[in-house]
């Protein structure tokens, strides 16, 4: 298994409020994280950095994950714990009042991947069935699509597209979505902030992900494409590729 993390401030923003990374515990399992601090709130960069750092610390002290149930329990308990840490910090530090962050995280073992998300940062998978989004956005526009009030095409250019309904740090309790998939040879996970998914289509992502470039080149091309299309937001991604003994790229 191989993975790459990459982030870019984009072409407009002065500060990168995204954070993330790929972290390995003592058993060699990986935790991939992308966190997008809320740009409309103060201290978004503080929120995303605290989310990443706390999850990293908790992961590096964790025991081996044997089953999908253990992975889902770990993500649920620890993301909720981190939410409480952020909420307390926001309430105790005036400069951080109202801060929040999305998070999408994936525990990747040699048999399965378990994905958790809060907000509109996404996880996609490329496998034998094609390229598809695994997570559901916790956004106003996605709720309008789900309820049939607007079409998926309308959602792409909706004026309320950036309204996120659920993030870490703004409420005392948080609910998250969990999903476990079988992770097989040549499957690829792509985790990203909306700085990528708002700019690069799934077809374009698919083309780059399935190319013969190495992981760093794929990540760079995705970020370059988002910047080419305007780069109005920070752009952050993780690519995880499961290659059973392969030496490719």
Coordinates of N, CA, C and O in Angstrom, one line a residue, residues 89-232:
X89 N -12.2 24.5 23.1 CA -11.2 25.5 22.7 C -11.9 26.7 22.2 O -11.6 27.9 22.5
X90 N -12.9 26.5 21.3 CA -13.6 27.6 20.7 C -14.3 28.5 21.7 O -14.5 29.7 21.6
X91 N -14.8 27.8 22.8 CA -15.6 28.5 23.8 C -14.7 29.2 24.8 O -15.1 30.2 25.5
X92 N -13.4 28.7 24.9 CA -12.5 29.3 25.9 C -11.5 30.3 25.4 O -10.9 31.1 26.1
X93 N -11.4 30.4 24.0 CA -10.4 31.3 23.4 C -11.2 32.2 22.5 O -11.7 31.8 21.4
X94 N -11.4 33.5 22.9 CA -12.2 34.4 22.1 C -11.9 34.5 20.6 O -12.8 34.6 19.8
X95 N -10.6 34.4 20.3 CA -10.2 34.6 18.9 C -10.6 33.4 18.1 O -10.6 33.5 16.9
X96 N -11.0 32.3 18.7 CA -11.4 31.1 18.0 C -12.9 30.8 18.1 O -13.3 29.7 17.7
X97 N -13.6 31.7 18.6 CA -15.0 31.6 18.8 C -15.7 31.3 17.4 O -15.4 31.9 16.4
X98 N -16.5 30.2 17.3 CA -17.2 29.9 16.1 C -16.3 29.1 15.1 O -16.8 28.8 14.0
X99 N -15.1 28.7 15.5 CA -14.3 28.0 14.5 C -14.9 26.6 14.3 O -15.5 26.0 15.1
X100 N -14.6 26.0 13.1 CA -15.0 24.7 12.8 C -14.2 24.1 11.6 O -13.5 24.8 11.0
X101 N -14.3 22.8 11.4 CA -13.6 22.2 10.3 C -14.4 20.9 9.9 O -15.0 20.3 10.7
X102 N -14.3 20.7 8.6 CA -14.8 19.4 8.1 C -13.7 18.4 8.4 O -12.6 18.7 8.7
X103 N -14.1 17.1 8.3 CA -13.0 16.1 8.3 C -13.5 14.9 7.5 O -14.7 14.5 7.6
X104 N -12.6 14.3 6.7 CA -12.9 13.0 6.1 C -11.6 12.2 6.4 O -10.5 12.7 6.3
X105 N -11.8 11.0 7.0 CA -10.7 10.2 7.4 C -10.9 8.7 7.0 O -12.1 8.3 7.0
X106 N -9.8 8.1 6.7 CA -9.9 6.7 6.3 C -8.9 5.8 7.0 O -7.7 6.2 6.9
X107 N -9.3 4.8 7.7 CA -8.4 3.8 8.2 C -8.2 2.7 7.1 O -9.2 2.1 6.6
X108 N -7.0 2.5 6.7 CA -6.7 1.6 5.6 C -5.8 0.5 6.1 O -4.7 0.7 6.5
X109 N -6.4 -0.7 6.0 CA -5.6 -1.9 6.3 C -5.4 -2.7 5.0 O -5.8 -2.3 4.0
X110 N -4.8 -3.9 5.2 CA -4.5 -4.7 3.9 C -5.8 -5.5 3.5 O -5.7 -6.2 2.6
X111 N -6.9 -5.3 4.2 CA -8.1 -6.0 3.9 C -9.3 -5.2 3.6 O -10.2 -5.5 2.9
X112 N -9.3 -4.0 4.3 CA -10.5 -3.1 4.1 C -10.1 -1.7 4.4 O -9.0 -1.4 4.9
X113 N -11.0 -0.8 4.0 CA -10.9 0.6 4.4 C -12.2 1.1 5.0 O -13.2 0.8 4.5
X114 N -12.1 1.8 6.1 CA -13.2 2.4 6.8 C -13.1 3.9 6.7 O -12.1 4.5 7.1
X115 N -14.2 4.5 6.2 CA -14.2 6.0 6.0 C -15.2 6.7 6.9 O -16.3 6.2 7.0
X116 N -14.8 7.8 7.5 CA -15.7 8.6 8.3 C -15.7 10.0 7.7 O -14.6 10.5 7.2
X117 N -16.8 10.7 7.7 CA -16.8 12.1 7.3 C -17.8 12.9 8.0 O -18.9 12.5 8.4
X118 N -17.4 14.2 8.2 CA -18.3 15.2 8.8 C -18.1 16.4 7.9 O -17.0 16.9 7.7
X119 N -19.1 16.9 7.2 CA -19.0 18.1 6.4 C -19.0 17.7 4.9 O -19.6 16.7 4.5
X120 N -18.3 18.5 4.1 CA -18.4 18.3 2.6 C -17.0 17.9 2.0 O -16.9 18.0 0.8
X121 N -16.0 17.6 2.8 CA -14.8 17.0 2.3 C -15.2 15.6 1.9 O -16.0 14.9 2.6
X122 N -14.6 15.1 0.8 CA -15.1 13.8 0.2 C -14.0 12.7 0.2 O -12.8 12.9 0.3
X123 N -14.6 11.5 0.0 CA -13.8 10.3 -0.3 C -14.3 9.7 -1.5 O -15.5 9.4 -1.6
X124 N -13.5 9.4 -2.5 CA -13.8 8.7 -3.7 C -13.1 7.4 -3.8 O -12.0 7.3 -3.2
X125 N -13.6 6.4 -4.6 CA -12.9 5.2 -4.8 C -12.8 4.9 -6.3 O -13.8 5.1 -7.0
X126 N -11.6 4.4 -6.7 CA -11.5 3.8 -8.0 C -11.3 2.3 -7.8 O -10.3 1.9 -7.2
X127 N -12.2 1.5 -8.4 CA -12.1 0.1 -8.3 C -12.6 -0.5 -9.6 O -12.8 0.2 -10.6
X128 N -12.8 -1.9 -9.6 CA -13.2 -2.5 -10.8 C -14.6 -2.1 -11.3 O -15.0 -2.3 -12.4
X129 N -15.4 -1.4 -10.4 CA -16.7 -0.9 -10.7 C -16.6 0.5 -11.3 O -17.6 1.1 -11.8
X130 N -15.4 1.1 -11.3 CA -15.3 2.5 -11.9 C -14.8 3.5 -10.8 O -14.2 3.1 -9.8
X131 N -15.2 4.7 -11.0 CA -14.8 5.8 -10.1 C -16.1 6.4 -9.5 O -17.0 6.8 -10.2
X132 N -16.2 6.4 -8.2 CA -17.4 7.0 -7.6 C -17.1 7.6 -6.2 O -16.2 7.3 -5.5
X133 N -18.0 8.5 -5.8 CA -18.0 9.1 -4.5 C -18.5 8.2 -3.4 O -19.6 7.6 -3.6
X134 N -17.8 8.0 -2.4 CA -18.2 7.1 -1.3 C -19.0 7.8 -0.2 O -19.8 7.3 0.5
X135 N -18.7 9.1 0.0 CA -19.2 9.9 1.1 C -20.4 10.7 0.6 O -20.5 11.0 -0.6
X136 N -21.3 11.1 1.6 CA -22.3 12.1 1.3 C -22.0 13.4 1.9 O -21.6 13.5 3.1
X137 N -22.1 14.5 1.1 CA -21.8 15.8 1.7 C -22.9 16.2 2.7 O -24.1 16.0 2.5
X138 N -22.4 16.8 3.8 CA -23.4 17.3 4.8 C -23.5 18.8 4.5 O -23.0 19.7 5.2
X139 N -24.2 19.1 3.4 CA -24.4 20.5 2.9 C -25.8 20.8 2.6 O -26.6 19.9 2.3
X140 N -26.1 22.0 2.6 CA -27.5 22.5 2.2 C -27.9 22.0 0.8 O -29.0 21.5 0.6
X141 N -27.0 22.2 -0.1 CA -27.3 21.8 -1.5 C -27.5 20.3 -1.7 O -28.4 19.9 -2.4
X142 N -26.7 19.5 -1.0 CA -26.9 18.1 -1.1 C -28.3 17.7 -0.5 O -28.9 16.7 -1.0
X143 N -28.7 18.3 0.6 CA -30.0 18.0 1.2 C -31.1 18.4 0.2 O -32.1 17.7 0.1
X144 N -30.9 19.5 -0.6 CA -31.9 19.9 -1.6 C -32.0 18.9 -2.7 O -33.0 18.5 -3.3
X145 N -30.8 18.3 -3.1 CA -30.7 17.2 -4.1 C -31.4 16.0 -3.6 O -32.3 15.4 -4.3
X146 N -31.1 15.6 -2.4 CA -31.7 14.4 -1.8 C -33.2 14.4 -1.6 O -33.9 13.4 -1.8
X147 N -33.7 15.6 -1.4 CA -35.2 15.8 -1.2 C -35.9 16.1 -2.5 O -37.1 16.2 -2.6
X148 N -35.1 16.1 -3.6 CA -35.7 16.3 -5.0 C -36.1 17.7 -5.3 O -36.7 17.9 -6.3
X149 N -35.6 18.7 -4.5 CA -35.9 20.1 -4.8 C -35.1 20.7 -5.9 O -35.6 21.6 -6.6
X150 N -33.9 20.2 -6.1 CA -33.0 20.6 -7.2 C -32.4 19.3 -7.8 O -32.3 18.3 -7.1
X151 N -31.9 19.5 -9.0 CA -31.1 18.4 -9.6 C -29.7 18.4 -9.3 O -29.2 19.4 -8.8
X152 N -29.0 17.3 -9.5 CA -27.5 17.3 -9.3 C -26.8 18.3 -10.1 O -25.8 18.9 -9.7
X153 N -27.3 18.5 -11.3 CA -26.7 19.5 -12.3 C -26.9 20.9 -11.7 O -26.0 21.7 -11.7
X154 N -28.1 21.2 -11.2 CA -28.4 22.5 -10.6 C -27.4 22.7 -9.4 O -27.0 23.9 -9.1
X155 N -27.1 21.7 -8.7 CA -26.3 21.8 -7.5 C -24.9 22.3 -7.8 O -24.3 23.0 -6.9
X156 N -24.4 22.0 -8.9 CA -23.1 22.4 -9.3 C -22.9 23.9 -9.3 O -21.8 24.4 -9.0
X157 N -23.9 24.7 -9.6 CA -23.8 26.1 -9.6 C -24.7 26.8 -8.7 O -25.0 28.0 -8.9
X158 N -25.2 26.2 -7.7 CA -26.2 26.8 -6.8 C -25.5 27.8 -5.9 O -24.4 27.6 -5.4
X159 N -26.1 29.0 -5.7 CA -25.5 30.1 -4.9 C -25.3 29.7 -3.4 O -24.4 30.3 -2.8
X160 N -25.9 28.7 -2.9 CA -25.7 28.2 -1.5 C -24.8 27.0 -1.4 O -24.8 26.3 -0.4
X161 N -24.0 26.8 -2.5 CA -23.2 25.6 -2.5 C -22.3 25.4 -1.4 O -22.0 24.3 -0.9
X162 N -21.8 26.5 -0.8 CA -20.8 26.5 0.2 C -21.3 26.4 1.6 O -20.6 26.4 2.6
X163 N -22.7 26.3 1.8 CA -23.3 26.2 3.1 C -23.2 24.7 3.6 O -23.8 23.8 3.1
X164 N -22.4 24.5 4.7 CA -22.1 23.2 5.2 C -23.0 23.1 6.5 O -23.0 24.0 7.3
X165 N -23.7 22.0 6.6 CA -24.6 21.8 7.7 C -24.0 21.1 9.0 O -24.6 21.2 10.0
X166 N -22.9 20.5 8.8 CA -22.3 19.7 9.9 C -20.8 19.8 9.8 O -20.2 19.5 8.8
X167 N -20.2 20.3 10.9 CA -18.7 20.4 11.0 C -18.3 20.0 12.4 O -19.1 19.9 13.3
X168 N -17.0 19.8 12.6 CA -16.4 19.6 13.9 C -16.2 21.0 14.6 O -15.7 21.9 14.0
X169 N -16.5 21.0 15.9 CA -16.1 22.1 16.7 C -17.2 23.2 17.0 O -17.0 24.0 17.9
X170 N -18.3 23.2 16.3 CA -19.3 24.2 16.5 C -20.4 23.8 17.4 O -21.1 24.7 17.9
X171 N -20.6 22.5 17.7 CA -21.6 22.0 18.5 C -21.0 21.0 19.5 O -19.9 20.4 19.3
X172 N -21.6 20.9 20.7 CA -21.1 20.0 21.7 C -21.0 18.6 21.3 O -20.1 17.8 21.6
X173 N -22.0 18.1 20.5 CA -22.0 16.8 20.0 C -22.0 16.8 18.4 O -22.5 17.8 17.8
X174 N -21.5 15.8 17.8 CA -21.5 15.7 16.4 C -21.8 14.3 15.9 O -21.5 13.3 16.6
X175 N -22.5 14.2 14.8 CA -22.8 12.9 14.2 C -22.0 12.8 13.0 O -21.7 13.8 12.3
X176 N -21.5 11.6 12.7 CA -20.7 11.4 11.5 C -21.2 10.2 10.7 O -21.9 9.3 11.2
X177 N -20.8 10.1 9.4 CA -21.2 9.0 8.6 C -20.0 8.0 8.6 O -18.8 8.4 8.6
X178 N -20.3 6.7 8.6 CA -19.2 5.7 8.5 C -19.5 4.7 7.4 O -20.7 4.3 7.2
X179 N -18.5 4.2 6.8 CA -18.7 3.3 5.7 C -17.4 2.4 5.6 O -16.3 3.0 5.6
X180 N -17.6 1.1 5.5 CA -16.4 0.2 5.3 C -16.5 -0.5 3.9 O -17.6 -0.9 3.6
X181 N -15.4 -0.6 3.2 CA -15.4 -1.2 1.9 C -14.2 -2.2 1.9 O -13.3 -2.1 2.7
X182 N -14.4 -3.3 1.1 CA -13.2 -4.1 0.9 C -12.2 -3.4 0.0 O -12.6 -2.8 -1.0
X183 N -11.0 -3.4 0.4 CA -9.9 -2.6 -0.3 C -9.0 -3.7 -1.0 O -8.3 -4.4 -0.3
X184 N -9.1 -3.8 -2.3 CA -8.4 -4.8 -3.0 C -7.2 -4.3 -3.9 O -7.1 -3.1 -4.1
X185 N -6.4 -5.2 -4.4 CA -5.3 -4.8 -5.2 C -5.7 -3.9 -6.3 O -6.7 -4.1 -7.0
X186 N -5.0 -2.8 -6.5 CA -5.2 -1.8 -7.5 C -6.3 -0.8 -7.2 O -6.6 0.1 -8.0
X187 N -7.0 -1.0 -6.1 CA -8.0 0.0 -5.7 C -7.3 1.3 -5.3 O -6.2 1.2 -4.7
X188 N -8.0 2.4 -5.5 CA -7.4 3.7 -5.1 C -8.5 4.5 -4.3 O -9.6 4.6 -4.8
X189 N -8.1 5.1 -3.2 CA -8.9 6.0 -2.5 C -8.4 7.4 -2.8 O -7.2 7.7 -2.7
X190 N -9.3 8.4 -3.0 CA -9.0 9.8 -3.1 C -9.8 10.5 -2.0 O -11.0 10.6 -2.1
X191 N -9.1 11.1 -1.1 CA -9.8 12.0 -0.1 C -9.4 13.5 -0.5 O -8.3 13.7 -0.8
X192 N -10.4 14.4 -0.4 CA -10.1 15.7 -0.8 C -11.0 16.7 -0.1 O -12.1 16.4 0.3
X193 N -10.5 18.0 -0.1 CA -11.4 19.1 0.3 C -12.2 19.6 -0.9 O -11.9 19.2 -2.0
X194 N -13.1 20.5 -0.6 CA -14.0 20.9 -1.7 C -13.2 21.9 -2.7 O -13.7 22.2 -3.8
X195 N -12.0 22.3 -2.3 CA -11.2 23.1 -3.2 C -10.8 22.3 -4.5 O -10.6 22.8 -5.5
X196 N -10.8 20.9 -4.3 CA -10.7 20.1 -5.5 C -12.0 19.7 -6.1 O -12.2 19.8 -7.3
X197 N -12.9 19.2 -5.3 CA -14.1 18.6 -5.8 C -15.1 19.6 -6.5 O -15.9 19.3 -7.3
X198 N -14.9 20.9 -6.0 CA -15.8 22.0 -6.7 C -15.2 22.4 -8.0 O -15.9 23.1 -8.8
X199 N -14.0 22.0 -8.3 CA -13.4 22.5 -9.6 C -13.1 21.4 -10.6 O -13.2 21.6 -11.8
X200 N -12.8 20.2 -10.1 CA -12.4 19.1 -11.0 C -13.5 18.1 -11.1 O -14.0 17.6 -10.0
X201 N -13.9 17.7 -12.3 CA -15.1 16.8 -12.4 C -14.6 15.4 -12.0 O -13.4 15.1 -12.0
X202 N -15.6 14.5 -11.8 CA -15.3 13.1 -11.5 C -14.6 12.5 -12.7 O -13.7 11.6 -12.5
X203 N -15.0 12.8 -13.9 CA -14.4 12.3 -15.1 C -12.9 12.6 -15.2 O -12.1 11.8 -15.5
X204 N -12.6 13.9 -14.8 CA -11.2 14.3 -14.9 C -10.4 13.7 -13.7 O -9.3 13.3 -14.0
X205 N -11.0 13.6 -12.6 CA -10.3 12.9 -11.5 C -10.0 11.4 -11.9 O -8.9 10.9 -11.7
X206 N -11.0 10.8 -12.5 CA -10.8 9.4 -12.9 C -9.7 9.2 -13.9 O -8.9 8.3 -13.8
X207 N -9.6 10.1 -14.9 CA -8.6 10.1 -15.9 C -7.2 10.2 -15.3 O -6.3 9.4 -15.6
X208 N -7.1 11.1 -14.3 CA -5.7 11.3 -13.7 C -5.4 10.1 -12.8 O -4.3 9.6 -12.8
X209 N -6.4 9.7 -12.0 CA -6.1 8.6 -11.0 C -5.7 7.3 -11.7 O -4.9 6.5 -11.3
X210 N -6.4 7.0 -12.9 CA -6.1 5.7 -13.6 C -4.9 5.8 -14.5 O -4.6 4.8 -15.2
X211 N -4.2 7.0 -14.6 CA -3.1 7.1 -15.5 C -1.9 6.3 -15.0 O -1.9 5.8 -13.8
X212 N -0.8 6.3 -15.7 CA 0.4 5.5 -15.3 C 1.4 6.4 -14.6 O 2.5 6.0 -14.2
X213 N 1.0 7.6 -14.2 CA 1.8 8.5 -13.4 C 2.0 7.9 -12.0 O 1.2 7.2 -11.5
X214 N 3.1 8.3 -11.3 CA 3.2 7.9 -9.9 C 2.3 8.8 -9.1 O 1.7 9.7 -9.5
X215 N 2.2 8.4 -7.8 CA 1.2 9.1 -6.9 C 1.4 10.6 -6.8 O 0.5 11.4 -6.8
X216 N 2.7 11.0 -6.7 CA 3.0 12.4 -6.5 C 2.6 13.1 -7.8 O 2.1 14.3 -7.7
X217 N 2.9 12.6 -8.9 CA 2.5 13.2 -10.2 C 1.0 13.3 -10.3 O 0.4 14.4 -10.8
X218 N 0.2 12.3 -9.9 CA -1.2 12.4 -9.9 C -1.7 13.5 -9.0 O -2.6 14.2 -9.4
X219 N -1.2 13.5 -7.8 CA -1.6 14.6 -6.9 C -1.3 16.0 -7.4 O -2.2 16.8 -7.3
X220 N -0.1 16.1 -8.0 CA 0.2 17.4 -8.5 C -0.7 17.8 -9.7 O -1.1 19.0 -9.8
X221 N -1.0 16.9 -10.5 CA -1.9 17.2 -11.7 C -3.3 17.6 -11.2 O -3.9 18.5 -11.8
X222 N -3.8 16.9 -10.2 CA -5.1 17.3 -9.7 C -5.1 18.7 -9.1 O -6.1 19.5 -9.4
X223 N -4.1 19.0 -8.3 CA -4.0 20.4 -7.8 C -3.8 21.4 -8.9 O -4.5 22.5 -8.9
X224 N -3.0 21.1 -9.9 CA -2.8 22.0 -11.0 C -4.1 22.3 -11.7 O -4.4 23.4 -12.2
X225 N -4.9 21.2 -11.9 CA -6.1 21.4 -12.6 C -7.1 22.3 -11.9 O -7.8 23.1 -12.4
X226 N -7.2 22.1 -10.5 CA -8.1 22.9 -9.7 C -7.6 24.4 -9.8 O -8.5 25.3 -9.9
X227 N -6.3 24.6 -9.8 CA -5.8 26.0 -9.9 C -6.1 26.5 -11.3 O -6.4 27.7 -11.5
X228 N -5.9 25.7 -12.3 CA -6.2 26.1 -13.7 C -7.7 26.6 -13.8 O -7.9 27.5 -14.6
X229 N -8.6 26.0 -13.1 CA -10.0 26.3 -13.2 C -10.4 27.5 -12.2 O -11.5 27.8 -12.1
X230 N -9.4 28.1 -11.7 CA -9.6 29.3 -10.8 C -8.9 29.3 -9.5 O -8.5 30.3 -9.0
X231 N -8.8 28.1 -8.8 CA -8.1 28.0 -7.6 C -8.6 28.9 -6.5 O -7.8 29.5 -5.7
X232 N -9.9 29.2 -6.4 CA -10.4 30.1 -5.5 C -10.3 29.7 -4.0 O -10.4 30.5 -3.1

